[in-house]
XYZ file of C-alpha atoms in Angstrom:
774
model
C 16.122 13.069 -3.892
C 15.699 11.843 -0.409
C 15.884 14.780 1.469
C 13.691 16.805 -1.208
C 11.023 13.812 -0.499
C 11.010 13.947 3.224
C 10.378 17.937 3.071
C 7.658 17.174 0.545
C 6.117 14.821 2.867
C 6.488 16.925 6.004
C 4.548 19.787 3.975
C 2.007 16.723 3.245
C 1.567 16.088 6.995
C 1.026 19.875 7.740
C -1.732 20.238 4.849
C -3.365 16.869 6.056
C -3.260 18.220 9.878
C -4.836 21.593 8.688
C -7.492 19.540 6.785
C -8.183 17.383 9.815
C -8.626 20.829 11.867
C -11.408 22.091 9.495
C -13.859 19.548 10.930
C -15.713 20.988 13.615
C -15.378 18.352 16.213
C -12.343 17.591 18.073
C -11.295 14.001 19.171
C -11.766 13.707 22.870
C -10.436 10.608 24.384
C -12.464 9.250 27.209
C -11.156 9.412 30.640
C -12.072 5.614 31.381
C -9.525 4.841 28.647
C -6.737 5.822 31.194
C -5.316 2.918 32.955
C -5.028 2.948 36.496
C -3.430 0.370 38.845
C -3.809 0.311 42.688
C -1.120 -2.354 43.433
C 2.366 -2.614 42.143
C 3.455 -5.052 39.781
C 5.180 -8.645 40.257
C 7.517 -7.993 37.377
C 8.494 -6.403 33.982
C 5.419 -8.366 32.629
C 3.307 -5.964 34.768
C 4.996 -2.859 33.175
C 3.150 0.380 31.245
C 4.496 1.571 27.915
C 5.595 5.184 28.008
C 5.640 6.481 24.240
C 7.717 9.509 23.424
C 8.823 10.324 19.778
C 11.060 9.449 17.076
C 11.427 5.912 18.460
C 12.091 6.699 22.207
C 9.927 4.801 24.786
C 10.046 3.240 28.046
C 8.324 0.366 29.895
C 7.601 1.431 33.517
C 6.270 -0.223 36.521
C 6.407 -0.480 40.403
C 8.026 -3.259 42.121
C 9.533 -3.801 45.655
C 9.193 -0.053 46.456
C 11.102 1.144 43.551
C 10.152 2.617 39.924
C 11.611 0.508 37.317
C 12.197 1.779 33.834
C 13.377 -0.204 30.748
C 14.736 2.357 28.319
C 14.251 1.936 24.661
C 14.857 3.689 21.216
C 13.828 2.197 17.940
C 17.203 3.244 16.448
C 19.104 1.143 18.628
C 20.382 -1.254 16.232
C 23.928 -3.210 16.794
C 26.565 -3.725 14.338
C 24.953 -7.120 13.724
C 21.390 -5.722 12.875
C 19.733 -6.518 16.100
C 17.322 -4.215 17.937
C 18.535 -3.983 21.650
C 17.387 -1.879 24.410
C 19.507 0.926 26.258
C 19.358 -0.617 30.010
C 17.320 -0.010 33.197
C 16.646 2.947 35.707
C 15.765 1.928 39.166
C 14.351 4.722 41.032
C 13.920 4.490 45.041
C 12.530 6.979 47.364
C 13.995 6.457 50.666
C 11.514 6.141 53.514
C 8.771 5.664 51.232
C 6.913 2.436 50.526
C 5.749 2.535 47.092
C 2.975 -0.085 46.652
C 1.314 0.496 50.013
C -2.151 1.426 50.738
C -3.258 4.511 48.757
C -0.813 3.494 45.948
C -1.897 4.711 42.345
C -0.253 4.235 38.748
C -2.212 5.977 36.151
C -1.192 6.191 32.304
C -3.299 9.194 30.530
C -2.824 8.525 27.159
C -4.487 11.831 26.031
C -1.086 13.798 27.293
C 1.381 10.601 26.961
C 2.013 10.951 30.994
C 2.440 8.428 33.711
C 1.649 9.293 37.121
C 2.586 7.308 40.387
C 1.440 8.457 43.682
C 1.705 7.025 47.331
C -0.121 9.418 49.772
C 1.507 12.954 49.413
C 4.435 11.800 47.118
C 3.639 12.228 43.417
C 5.957 11.282 40.692
C 5.288 12.227 36.792
C 6.932 10.601 33.936
C 6.867 11.851 30.164
C 8.904 12.494 27.141
C 10.008 15.619 25.563
C 10.764 14.385 22.446
C 13.385 11.422 22.880
C 14.102 12.821 26.582
C 12.387 10.835 29.444
C 11.390 13.576 32.180
C 10.795 12.053 35.786
C 9.484 14.707 38.076
C 8.993 13.865 41.971
C 7.035 16.047 44.427
C 6.760 15.367 48.307
C 5.068 17.060 51.116
C 8.323 16.446 53.120
C 12.008 16.053 51.953
C 13.140 12.952 50.914
C 16.422 11.228 49.500
C 16.087 9.411 45.954
C 18.384 6.782 44.974
C 18.778 6.159 40.991
C 20.533 3.552 39.650
C 21.384 2.730 36.049
C 21.809 -0.916 35.327
C 23.101 -2.610 32.221
C 23.236 -6.390 31.223
C 25.653 -5.505 28.367
C 28.466 -3.793 30.162
C 30.891 -6.795 30.034
C 32.156 -7.354 26.136
C 30.955 -10.732 24.959
C 27.979 -11.127 26.955
C 25.730 -14.118 25.863
C 22.009 -13.828 25.567
C 19.545 -16.527 25.057
C 17.307 -15.902 21.956
C 15.026 -17.794 19.800
C 15.937 -19.256 16.651
C 19.456 -20.510 18.410
C 21.946 -18.768 20.947
C 23.233 -15.268 19.897
C 26.784 -14.707 21.326
C 29.046 -12.081 21.546
C 27.012 -9.241 21.962
C 29.546 -6.206 22.144
C 29.924 -4.143 25.027
C 28.522 -1.015 25.761
C 30.316 2.162 27.046
C 29.562 3.723 30.287
C 31.147 7.017 31.565
C 30.058 8.544 34.554
C 30.235 12.171 36.111
C 29.147 14.014 39.318
C 25.537 14.712 37.682
C 25.732 12.862 34.622
C 25.891 9.455 33.179
C 26.718 8.534 29.535
C 25.967 5.013 28.302
C 26.292 4.415 24.338
C 27.216 1.685 21.965
C 29.164 2.758 18.835
C 29.104 -0.126 16.215
C 31.952 1.047 14.557
C 33.976 0.135 17.551
C 33.340 -3.684 16.488
C 34.125 -4.987 13.294
C 31.247 -6.300 11.000
C 31.827 -6.110 7.074
C 28.694 -5.011 5.961
C 30.226 -4.833 2.135
C 30.984 -8.516 2.554
C 27.759 -9.533 3.662
C 26.036 -8.063 0.664
C 28.718 -9.508 -1.693
C 28.085 -13.043 -0.395
C 24.457 -12.195 -1.772
C 25.332 -11.014 -5.048
C 24.958 -7.186 -3.920
C 27.765 -5.037 -5.316
C 29.544 -2.469 -2.806
C 27.870 0.593 -4.398
C 24.236 -1.029 -3.783
C 24.842 -1.974 0.032
C 22.681 0.292 2.219
C 24.769 0.499 5.270
C 22.519 1.167 8.107
C 24.703 0.265 11.089
C 28.149 0.921 11.068
C 28.285 4.826 11.743
C 24.967 4.212 14.096
C 25.413 5.192 18.148
C 22.782 4.393 20.487
C 22.503 4.725 24.043
C 21.478 7.947 26.363
C 22.622 10.895 28.739
C 21.140 10.441 32.224
C 21.179 13.783 34.399
C 20.218 14.952 37.649
C 19.305 18.104 39.598
C 20.794 17.220 42.661
C 23.179 13.942 42.852
C 25.705 13.870 45.376
C 29.224 12.938 44.259
C 30.360 10.158 42.032
C 28.244 6.879 41.507
C 29.249 3.731 43.489
C 28.722 0.485 41.161
C 27.626 -3.084 42.233
C 27.008 -6.271 40.542
C 23.404 -6.882 40.418
C 20.684 -9.422 39.870
C 17.625 -7.533 38.550
C 14.725 -9.073 37.229
C 15.703 -11.904 35.061
C 19.023 -11.144 34.431
C 22.492 -10.261 36.004
C 24.516 -7.019 35.282
C 26.276 -3.988 36.701
C 24.574 -1.013 38.256
C 25.707 2.596 38.758
C 24.198 4.216 41.838
C 23.807 7.839 42.574
C 22.032 9.366 45.887
C 20.312 12.555 45.490
C 20.279 15.113 48.263
C 17.165 15.251 50.454
C 14.655 17.612 48.887
C 11.001 18.016 48.160
C 11.276 18.067 44.443
C 13.605 15.793 42.410
C 14.189 15.761 38.561
C 15.992 13.236 36.615
C 16.336 13.449 32.528
C 17.447 10.891 30.101
C 17.663 11.568 26.786
C 17.842 8.274 24.527
C 19.221 8.316 21.186
C 19.651 5.772 17.934
C 20.900 7.160 14.660
C 23.486 7.269 12.098
C 26.346 9.813 13.279
C 24.542 10.412 16.485
C 26.365 12.979 18.731
C 26.464 12.119 22.282
C 27.380 15.900 23.091
C 24.119 16.746 21.856
C 22.283 14.216 23.919
C 24.009 15.569 27.031
C 22.696 19.232 26.013
C 19.337 18.130 25.548
C 19.093 16.041 28.651
C 20.765 18.637 30.887
C 18.828 21.843 29.427
C 15.637 19.839 30.677
C 16.622 20.077 34.355
C 15.556 23.751 34.194
C 11.936 24.081 35.260
C 11.387 26.939 32.507
C 12.482 24.616 29.718
C 10.442 21.750 31.008
C 7.407 23.767 31.243
C 7.931 25.072 27.467
C 8.767 21.349 26.641
C 5.507 20.083 28.064
C 3.391 22.739 26.182
C 4.936 21.686 23.351
C 4.324 17.991 23.708
C 0.698 18.663 24.812
C 0.236 20.253 21.506
C 2.045 17.096 19.683
C -0.632 14.733 21.585
C -3.799 16.817 20.850
C -2.894 16.770 17.173
C -2.215 13.313 17.020
C -5.576 12.299 18.883
C -7.447 14.586 16.726
C -6.434 12.816 13.617
C -8.866 10.067 13.999
C -10.721 8.025 16.814
C -12.942 4.839 17.158
C -14.939 4.928 20.536
C -17.266 1.860 21.087
C -19.648 1.644 23.641
C -17.732 4.548 25.357
C -20.361 5.166 28.264
C -19.876 1.230 29.516
C -17.468 -0.054 31.845
C -14.571 -2.531 31.602
C -16.718 -5.650 31.665
C -18.165 -4.668 28.165
C -16.160 -6.536 25.635
C -17.090 -3.671 23.361
C -16.074 -1.074 25.350
C -12.611 -3.060 25.971
C -12.087 -3.290 22.312
C -12.452 0.436 21.673
C -9.971 1.020 24.560
C -7.615 -1.160 23.542
C -7.670 0.157 20.111
C -6.472 3.505 21.330
C -4.066 1.980 23.528
C -2.171 0.082 21.058
C -2.275 3.415 18.762
C -0.751 5.186 21.505
C 1.964 2.503 21.811
C 2.563 3.189 18.046
C 2.818 6.671 18.649
C 6.279 6.358 20.366
C 7.677 6.334 16.645
C 6.084 9.341 15.417
C 8.702 11.208 13.223
C 10.773 7.868 13.509
C 13.552 6.334 11.357
C 12.608 2.774 10.796
C 9.406 0.929 11.203
C 8.802 -0.998 14.572
C 9.402 -4.341 14.648
C 6.588 -6.827 14.765
C 7.465 -9.130 17.357
C 7.475 -6.659 20.160
C 8.355 -3.316 18.961
C 10.475 -1.427 21.544
C 8.120 -2.414 24.534
C 9.726 -6.071 24.900
C 10.802 -7.170 28.667
C 12.514 -10.141 30.057
C 11.421 -13.740 29.119
C 10.332 -14.275 32.756
C 10.293 -18.124 33.637
C 6.434 -19.183 33.832
C 5.214 -15.812 32.790
C 3.734 -16.751 29.779
C 1.394 -19.375 29.946
C -1.182 -18.847 27.171
C -1.952 -17.119 23.822
C 1.058 -19.021 22.365
C 1.876 -21.050 19.330
C 2.810 -24.324 21.305
C 4.775 -25.415 18.290
C 7.466 -22.751 19.086
C 9.387 -22.887 22.170
C 9.940 -19.823 24.609
C 12.999 -21.072 26.004
C 11.881 -19.935 29.766
C 14.797 -21.493 31.264
C 17.605 -19.593 33.151
C 18.426 -15.941 32.453
C 17.247 -13.819 29.927
C 17.442 -10.115 29.246
C 14.753 -7.624 27.714
C 16.606 -8.045 24.497
C 14.746 -11.177 24.019
C 12.377 -11.433 21.059
C 11.474 -14.523 19.029
C 12.592 -14.245 15.490
C 15.290 -11.817 16.138
C 17.240 -13.346 13.098
C 14.712 -12.886 10.641
C 14.491 -9.257 11.405
C 11.741 -7.372 9.168
C 9.719 -10.303 8.282
C 7.636 -8.704 5.474
C 4.234 -10.209 5.967
C 4.416 -9.438 9.554
C 5.499 -5.886 9.215
C 2.877 -4.952 7.057
C 0.609 -4.693 10.303
C 2.700 -1.764 11.401
C 1.861 0.175 7.934
C -1.793 -0.415 7.201
C -3.353 0.915 10.556
C -1.793 4.070 10.166
C -3.821 5.025 6.867
C -7.364 5.085 8.033
C -6.205 6.595 11.273
C -4.353 9.653 9.220
C -0.947 8.603 10.918
C 1.345 9.857 8.251
C 4.500 10.146 10.443
C 3.907 6.337 11.858
C 3.261 5.107 8.176
C 6.259 6.752 6.504
C 9.078 4.428 7.972
C 7.303 1.362 6.595
C 7.539 3.143 3.228
C 11.184 4.771 3.377
C 12.295 1.312 4.356
C 11.645 -0.032 0.902
C 12.513 3.510 -0.810
C 15.887 3.528 0.997
C 16.863 0.183 0.222
C 15.518 0.097 -3.495
C 19.120 0.365 -4.555
C 19.733 -3.129 -3.186
C 16.529 -4.731 -4.598
C 17.726 -3.555 -8.073
C 21.240 -5.146 -7.710
C 19.345 -8.364 -6.525
C 17.281 -8.194 -9.344
C 20.263 -8.023 -11.903
C 21.693 -10.816 -9.972
C 18.944 -12.992 -11.032
C 18.748 -11.958 -14.612
C 15.857 -9.718 -14.077
C 14.826 -5.957 -14.182
C 13.134 -3.846 -11.728
C 13.541 -4.594 -7.908
C 12.957 -7.540 -5.735
C 12.759 -7.850 -2.062
C 12.685 -11.321 -0.559
C 9.947 -11.813 2.436
C 12.893 -11.911 5.211
C 14.573 -8.839 5.220
C 17.172 -7.536 7.524
C 17.966 -3.813 8.560
C 20.268 -3.629 5.435
C 17.736 -4.755 2.991
C 19.488 -8.121 2.604
C 17.967 -11.487 3.173
C 17.978 -12.110 6.780
C 20.763 -14.596 8.146
C 18.319 -16.574 9.967
C 16.882 -17.806 6.814
C 19.763 -19.402 4.869
C 20.514 -16.639 2.214
C 21.806 -17.868 -1.022
C 24.557 -16.098 -3.261
C 21.693 -14.771 -5.370
C 20.142 -12.799 -2.538
C 17.187 -15.288 -2.297
C 16.414 -17.888 0.575
C 17.378 -21.582 0.521
C 14.330 -22.261 2.444
C 11.561 -23.522 0.097
C 8.343 -22.059 1.492
C 10.140 -18.776 1.133
C 12.812 -18.921 -1.736
C 10.140 -17.322 -4.440
C 7.791 -15.437 -1.938
C 8.122 -11.815 -3.148
C 4.480 -10.790 -2.835
C 4.830 -8.800 0.332
C 6.809 -6.185 -1.921
C 3.794 -5.880 -4.148
C 1.463 -5.381 -0.956
C 3.827 -2.473 0.482
C 3.691 -0.866 -3.131
C -0.319 -1.271 -2.974
C 0.171 0.390 0.809
C 2.173 3.329 -0.560
C -0.433 3.859 -3.471
C -3.269 3.688 -0.951
C -1.824 6.307 1.277
C -1.302 8.510 -1.657
C -5.082 8.575 -2.704
C -6.030 8.369 0.991
C -3.640 10.943 2.859
C -2.213 12.609 -0.082
C 1.238 11.639 0.518
C 3.528 12.459 -2.450
C 4.259 9.327 -4.567
C 6.982 10.823 -6.913
C 9.893 9.912 -4.814
C 8.481 6.125 -4.612
C 7.669 5.437 -8.486
C 11.247 3.770 -9.016
C 10.405 1.105 -6.718
C 6.776 0.710 -7.297
C 7.289 0.246 -11.010
C 10.117 -1.904 -10.376
C 7.978 -4.532 -8.449
C 5.975 -4.848 -11.626
C 8.798 -5.013 -13.891
C 10.374 -7.558 -12.008
C 7.403 -9.828 -12.085
C 7.358 -9.170 -15.824
C 11.170 -9.822 -16.709
C 11.877 -12.558 -14.198
C 8.914 -14.867 -15.096
C 9.289 -14.235 -18.860
C 12.753 -15.688 -18.648
C 11.727 -18.680 -16.577
C 8.839 -19.591 -18.848
C 11.268 -19.299 -21.809
C 14.011 -21.221 -20.332
C 11.245 -24.056 -19.788
C 9.270 -23.631 -23.375
C 11.127 -21.243 -25.671
C 8.617 -18.733 -25.394
C 7.815 -15.821 -22.908
C 4.170 -15.998 -22.707
C 1.682 -19.034 -22.798
C -0.580 -19.722 -25.628
C -3.253 -17.396 -24.591
C -0.808 -14.327 -24.245
C -0.608 -14.712 -20.536
C 2.397 -14.418 -18.069
C 2.952 -17.684 -16.300
C 4.221 -16.746 -12.947
C 6.278 -20.154 -11.978
C 7.892 -21.332 -9.973
C 6.433 -19.200 -7.123
C 5.417 -19.503 -3.660
C 1.717 -18.643 -2.712
C 2.652 -16.917 0.515
C 4.322 -19.337 2.881
C 1.544 -21.987 2.008
C 1.877 -23.120 -1.699
C 5.280 -24.142 -2.927
C 5.654 -24.674 -6.604
C 2.849 -22.604 -7.407
C 1.590 -20.928 -10.699
C -0.281 -17.749 -10.811
C -0.649 -17.546 -6.736
C -3.658 -15.561 -5.897
C -2.229 -12.667 -3.857
C 0.437 -12.024 -6.619
C -2.105 -11.850 -9.478
C -4.353 -9.840 -7.282
C -1.624 -7.444 -6.128
C 0.031 -6.831 -9.556
C -3.497 -6.302 -11.190
C -4.260 -3.641 -8.699
C -0.641 -1.682 -8.576
C -0.394 -1.904 -12.401
C -4.053 -0.223 -12.541
C -3.242 2.374 -9.994
C 0.026 3.274 -11.438
C -1.668 3.805 -14.775
C -3.941 6.524 -13.261
C -1.053 8.558 -11.843
C 0.084 11.895 -13.734
C 3.376 11.209 -12.016
C 4.171 8.404 -14.128
C 5.837 9.302 -17.361
C 4.537 8.234 -20.891
C 7.113 5.700 -21.672
C 6.646 3.772 -18.226
C 2.775 3.856 -18.888
C 3.431 2.205 -22.003
C 5.360 -0.555 -20.546
C 2.841 -0.754 -17.565
C 0.048 -1.205 -20.373
C 2.298 -3.897 -22.018
C 2.630 -5.894 -18.695
C -1.252 -5.343 -17.653
C -2.309 -6.877 -20.778
C -0.167 -10.047 -20.063
C -1.264 -10.373 -16.638
C -3.177 -13.918 -15.709
C -6.692 -13.915 -14.306
C -7.632 -14.397 -10.698
C -7.356 -18.490 -10.213
C -10.804 -20.008 -9.834
C -12.215 -23.265 -9.896
C -14.780 -25.406 -8.376
C -14.514 -26.883 -4.819
C -17.268 -28.759 -3.171
C -19.335 -28.340 -6.059
C -19.434 -24.610 -5.821
C -17.300 -21.775 -7.924
C -14.455 -20.531 -5.803
C -11.326 -18.474 -5.961
C -8.156 -20.840 -5.359
C -4.854 -20.192 -3.603
C -3.193 -20.475 -7.262
C -3.789 -22.149 -10.776
C -1.704 -24.849 -9.362
C 0.590 -25.706 -6.617
C 3.056 -28.822 -5.685
C 3.369 -28.758 -2.021
C 1.565 -27.275 0.745
C 3.677 -25.674 3.616
C 2.205 -23.428 6.104
C -1.642 -24.275 6.641
C -2.388 -21.098 8.710
C -2.289 -18.929 5.227
C -5.706 -17.963 4.270
C -4.260 -17.166 0.885
C -7.471 -16.849 -0.968
C -8.601 -14.136 1.201
C -6.082 -11.470 -0.250
C -8.175 -10.972 -3.211
C -10.697 -9.621 -0.798
C -8.203 -7.489 1.346
C -6.264 -5.778 0.863
C -6.743 -5.823 -2.909
C -10.500 -5.519 -3.002
C -11.146 -7.508 -6.128
C -13.955 -9.208 -4.536
C -15.821 -8.526 -1.357
C -18.170 -5.471 -0.174
C -16.525 -2.983 -2.371
C -17.561 -5.259 -5.336
C -20.986 -6.188 -4.209
C -21.746 -8.514 -7.456
C -18.622 -10.449 -6.104
C -19.895 -11.315 -2.619
C -21.332 -14.603 -3.832
C -18.352 -15.839 -4.898
C -16.111 -14.468 -2.190
C -18.417 -16.112 0.551
C -18.333 -19.366 -1.288
C -14.596 -19.150 -1.204
C -14.572 -18.795 2.409
C -16.909 -21.502 3.201
C -15.469 -24.119 0.850
C -11.800 -24.162 2.485
C -11.174 -27.648 3.321
C -11.241 -28.850 6.832
C -7.546 -29.553 7.050
C -6.936 -26.248 6.301
C -9.815 -24.451 7.951
C -8.820 -25.505 11.374
C -5.329 -23.557 10.961
C -6.135 -20.792 8.579
C -9.402 -19.806 10.235
C -7.521 -18.895 13.463
C -7.495 -14.971 14.994
C -4.566 -15.002 16.972
C -1.267 -12.688 15.993
C -0.606 -11.920 12.580
C -3.866 -13.578 11.027
C -6.431 -11.199 9.820
C -9.485 -13.157 9.659
C -11.663 -10.264 11.480
C -10.524 -8.016 8.542
C -11.774 -10.992 5.888
C -15.112 -10.918 7.808
C -15.530 -7.372 7.200
C -14.677 -7.895 3.498
C -17.436 -10.439 3.502
C -19.958 -8.224 5.042
C -20.579 -10.723 7.761
C -20.880 -8.641 10.994
C -21.771 -11.675 13.641
C -18.400 -13.249 12.679
C -16.623 -10.128 12.392
C -17.954 -9.200 16.075
C -16.692 -12.624 17.513
C -13.096 -12.226 15.739
C -12.731 -8.732 16.786
C -13.625 -9.658 20.404
C -11.161 -12.284 20.646
C -8.537 -9.889 18.665
C -8.809 -6.876 20.581
C -10.489 -7.292 24.040
C -7.709 -9.080 25.236
C -9.925 -11.023 27.693
C -9.304 -14.538 26.878
C -5.800 -15.381 28.264
C -3.879 -12.020 28.693
C -0.083 -12.417 29.300
C 0.866 -9.046 30.646
C -0.781 -6.609 32.967
C -1.432 -3.890 30.075
C -4.199 -4.807 28.265
C -2.394 -3.818 24.725
C 0.235 -6.102 25.304
C -1.198 -8.566 22.895
C 0.501 -12.072 22.361
C 2.925 -13.662 22.113
C 0.836 -15.495 19.558
C 3.155 -16.820 16.514
C 5.905 -14.093 17.634
C 6.532 -11.979 20.815
C 5.033 -10.003 23.646
C 3.862 -7.230 23.018
C 2.829 -8.678 19.597
C 2.486 -5.712 17.113
C 0.949 -7.640 14.288
C -1.609 -8.910 16.565
C -2.673 -5.194 17.620
C -1.948 -3.997 14.125
C -4.272 -6.614 12.213
C -6.961 -6.058 14.937
C -6.883 -2.230 14.487
C -7.530 -2.687 10.621
C -10.311 -5.384 11.383
C -12.156 -2.944 13.374
C -11.324 0.176 10.684
C -12.795 -2.366 8.054
C -15.926 -3.313 9.774
C -16.782 0.528 9.932
C -15.694 1.450 6.760
C -14.711 -0.030 3.146
C -13.547 1.948 0.354
C -11.662 0.850 -2.812
C -8.572 3.702 -3.337
C -8.454 3.089 -7.157
C -12.199 1.911 -7.803
C -15.549 3.438 -8.261
C -15.137 6.226 -5.442
C -17.684 4.532 -3.200
C -17.507 4.556 0.478
C -19.286 1.675 2.353
C -20.168 2.498 5.832
C -20.847 0.024 8.531
C -20.508 -3.040 6.144
C -20.052 -5.330 8.781
C -20.678 -3.417 12.144
C -22.831 -5.233 14.856
C -26.085 -3.629 15.788
C -25.701 -3.802 19.460
C -22.388 -1.854 19.453
C -22.494 2.084 19.426
C -19.539 3.674 18.083
C -18.384 7.293 17.482
C -15.691 7.207 14.644
C -13.697 9.717 12.758
C -11.605 7.972 9.878
C -9.561 8.593 6.594
C -11.090 7.488 3.229
C -9.869 7.628 -0.191
C -9.584 10.843 -2.154
C -8.436 12.412 0.952
C -11.779 12.292 2.635
C -12.475 12.224 6.503
C -15.535 10.432 7.618
C -17.070 11.264 11.106
C -20.207 9.387 12.562
C -21.985 8.753 15.251
C -23.951 5.135 15.321
C -26.768 4.466 17.992
C -28.547 0.731 17.765
C -27.087 0.160 14.530
C -28.174 3.445 12.706
C -26.072 6.503 11.908
C -27.516 9.327 14.117
C -24.790 11.867 12.885
C -22.584 11.990 9.624
C -19.825 14.528 8.645
C -18.100 14.090 5.271
C -15.334 16.429 4.358
C -15.168 17.676 1.613
C -18.871 17.913 0.909
C -18.393 16.999 -2.422
C -17.947 13.095 -1.085
C -21.339 13.043 0.468
C -22.646 11.447 -2.635
C -20.518 8.584 -2.507
C -21.104 7.618 0.670
C -23.437 4.148 1.106
C -24.933 3.533 4.414
C -26.847 0.290 4.128
C -25.776 -1.938 1.029
C -27.907 -4.809 2.460
C -24.902 -7.258 2.972
C -26.077 -8.927 6.104
């Protein structure tokens, strides 16, 4: 089924792209969105991201007259389930002072290329799939020195990372030849018993998803004209110590270096070498470049949001529009990728440089800016795929039409559904259950005190399962909006509903002797209301989510009659949204009741607005209730939960309330990155609660702008509300994907839509331009 579903999904991508191509206009990125630096960088915090495909990418910067490159791949998970970098390249043209007068470094996001020039010496860096290409051209012959450095060459190296000290980082293997350097890490060489790990959490061997034991990651470095074998030396580079392999290339006007990066199960290092060496050929590089340009053109034509595009950098709206596209470019490294990018840095992490981060940080979380660190550093590494954060890697892709960027988030749940079903059985329930903190194997992450029943001992997370509901809703929305096939996901989507039904019937029966309350409704207790409410009954995000995904599943032809009968039974027993009177006003509540409050940063009531759209602009009759709910949040919570940095989604919530002024202010803080930028590249947000570049910061910001422009319920009345919270003073051109495989393209000037193109034409009647929300 897995291979079949991948093929069907690939066909869906092709059909969707053909549909996009039917629209008359092409998305042409403004040249002003390119990033141009005319001075070198101080350190790795001054790096530019270079996006490849299938999880490959690099950080690139110029420092001390050298081009520095941190190599990355999103499949580089070691035997302990940690995403690691692949090493560092340092390229130095002898006799040329990079960074002097006339220096320029340019990122052209339309083509995925970094150009570096110093007088008549020019360099170009780009990816052909997973292979990094470095090309240099000089007017006069120059000697090029190329060094590969590793901080993991020695076995049992030690890294200081958040949530404690991580030790025993296994060695990478490095083999050098005259024109080739192979560096790799084979997890199977280092013993970690994944079956035992699963068994300790109540998961039998046949239900363990082993994503690491057969995984190999690393790369092959090839040169066109290296002289002899490399020399080696101990180095102190950036903020780490390690070993470097140094090659010297012959004097030439042209230099080419290729580096194939890999990270997957059963990877073939000989295939890496063939890929890298083949691209030393100028003919092959030319063909590869043409191929990549087609990929980029197709990617950018799926959608766009250009705000005040004719303005300059001192205009905050222009900066928001530019950073929207820059962050989407960063996400593009995972086109056709296997695994979701991590919320806390993705693949573009850099050293934790002492004194480098001075703001945009949650002061309650230490940064450990003392002593040596490496680019592997990221906060919350032991928490792995924290689901409430990881959702922001999936949601932006839907309105943007990025099926290939969404796919890893959904396949992550699909591929680990057998583990989730076993965990449900261990807890005497049916269906599937995914705890909030998941690791690469789909087990409860080691950093959050996993229990023998596969859940966590941490009280604010023990019964926090609601993100599996949200990811199910994400899959269902993607089916409506992008036409992604849903059949291969039905088992775990339905399993989410059936777990809650079976688990909480038994919980209630153990206390009262009956499965439902006197009103015939399910009592969801004990539960967690996100990370906020402990000992909660009927948390609002759980009730909202179960209601929406159950209703959506009932509309699908792919769901068989027997399952629909069960879903109808469950639907009839779901409790209503928790409501009550706060400050004398009828409001939605976090839950029907709760016993303890933990994380006050959670605006839990807002989940009924978005993503579940049970109240808000897509249900105009509910706006008064929705707005009153926001306004009556107590002051002691409001000072925490009404903030905007990191994963917090209040710009999305303001859009759902139809408040353009508030949405504008929050979008400005969220995406302009003008308040307290911590890195040179403007879309390296954060670190916030997490780490830099903070991907849930950028992801939530993108969704906020999308929702300010367009709101539509994928399983509602079919209406598409345009500009529900868009400020009149921001001009915008946008092209976004709406439910029922609809594409909406519009030009807005002075608050008025002056051009509107809806495809298919039959959907024009469903577009509502001015709903009077203001």
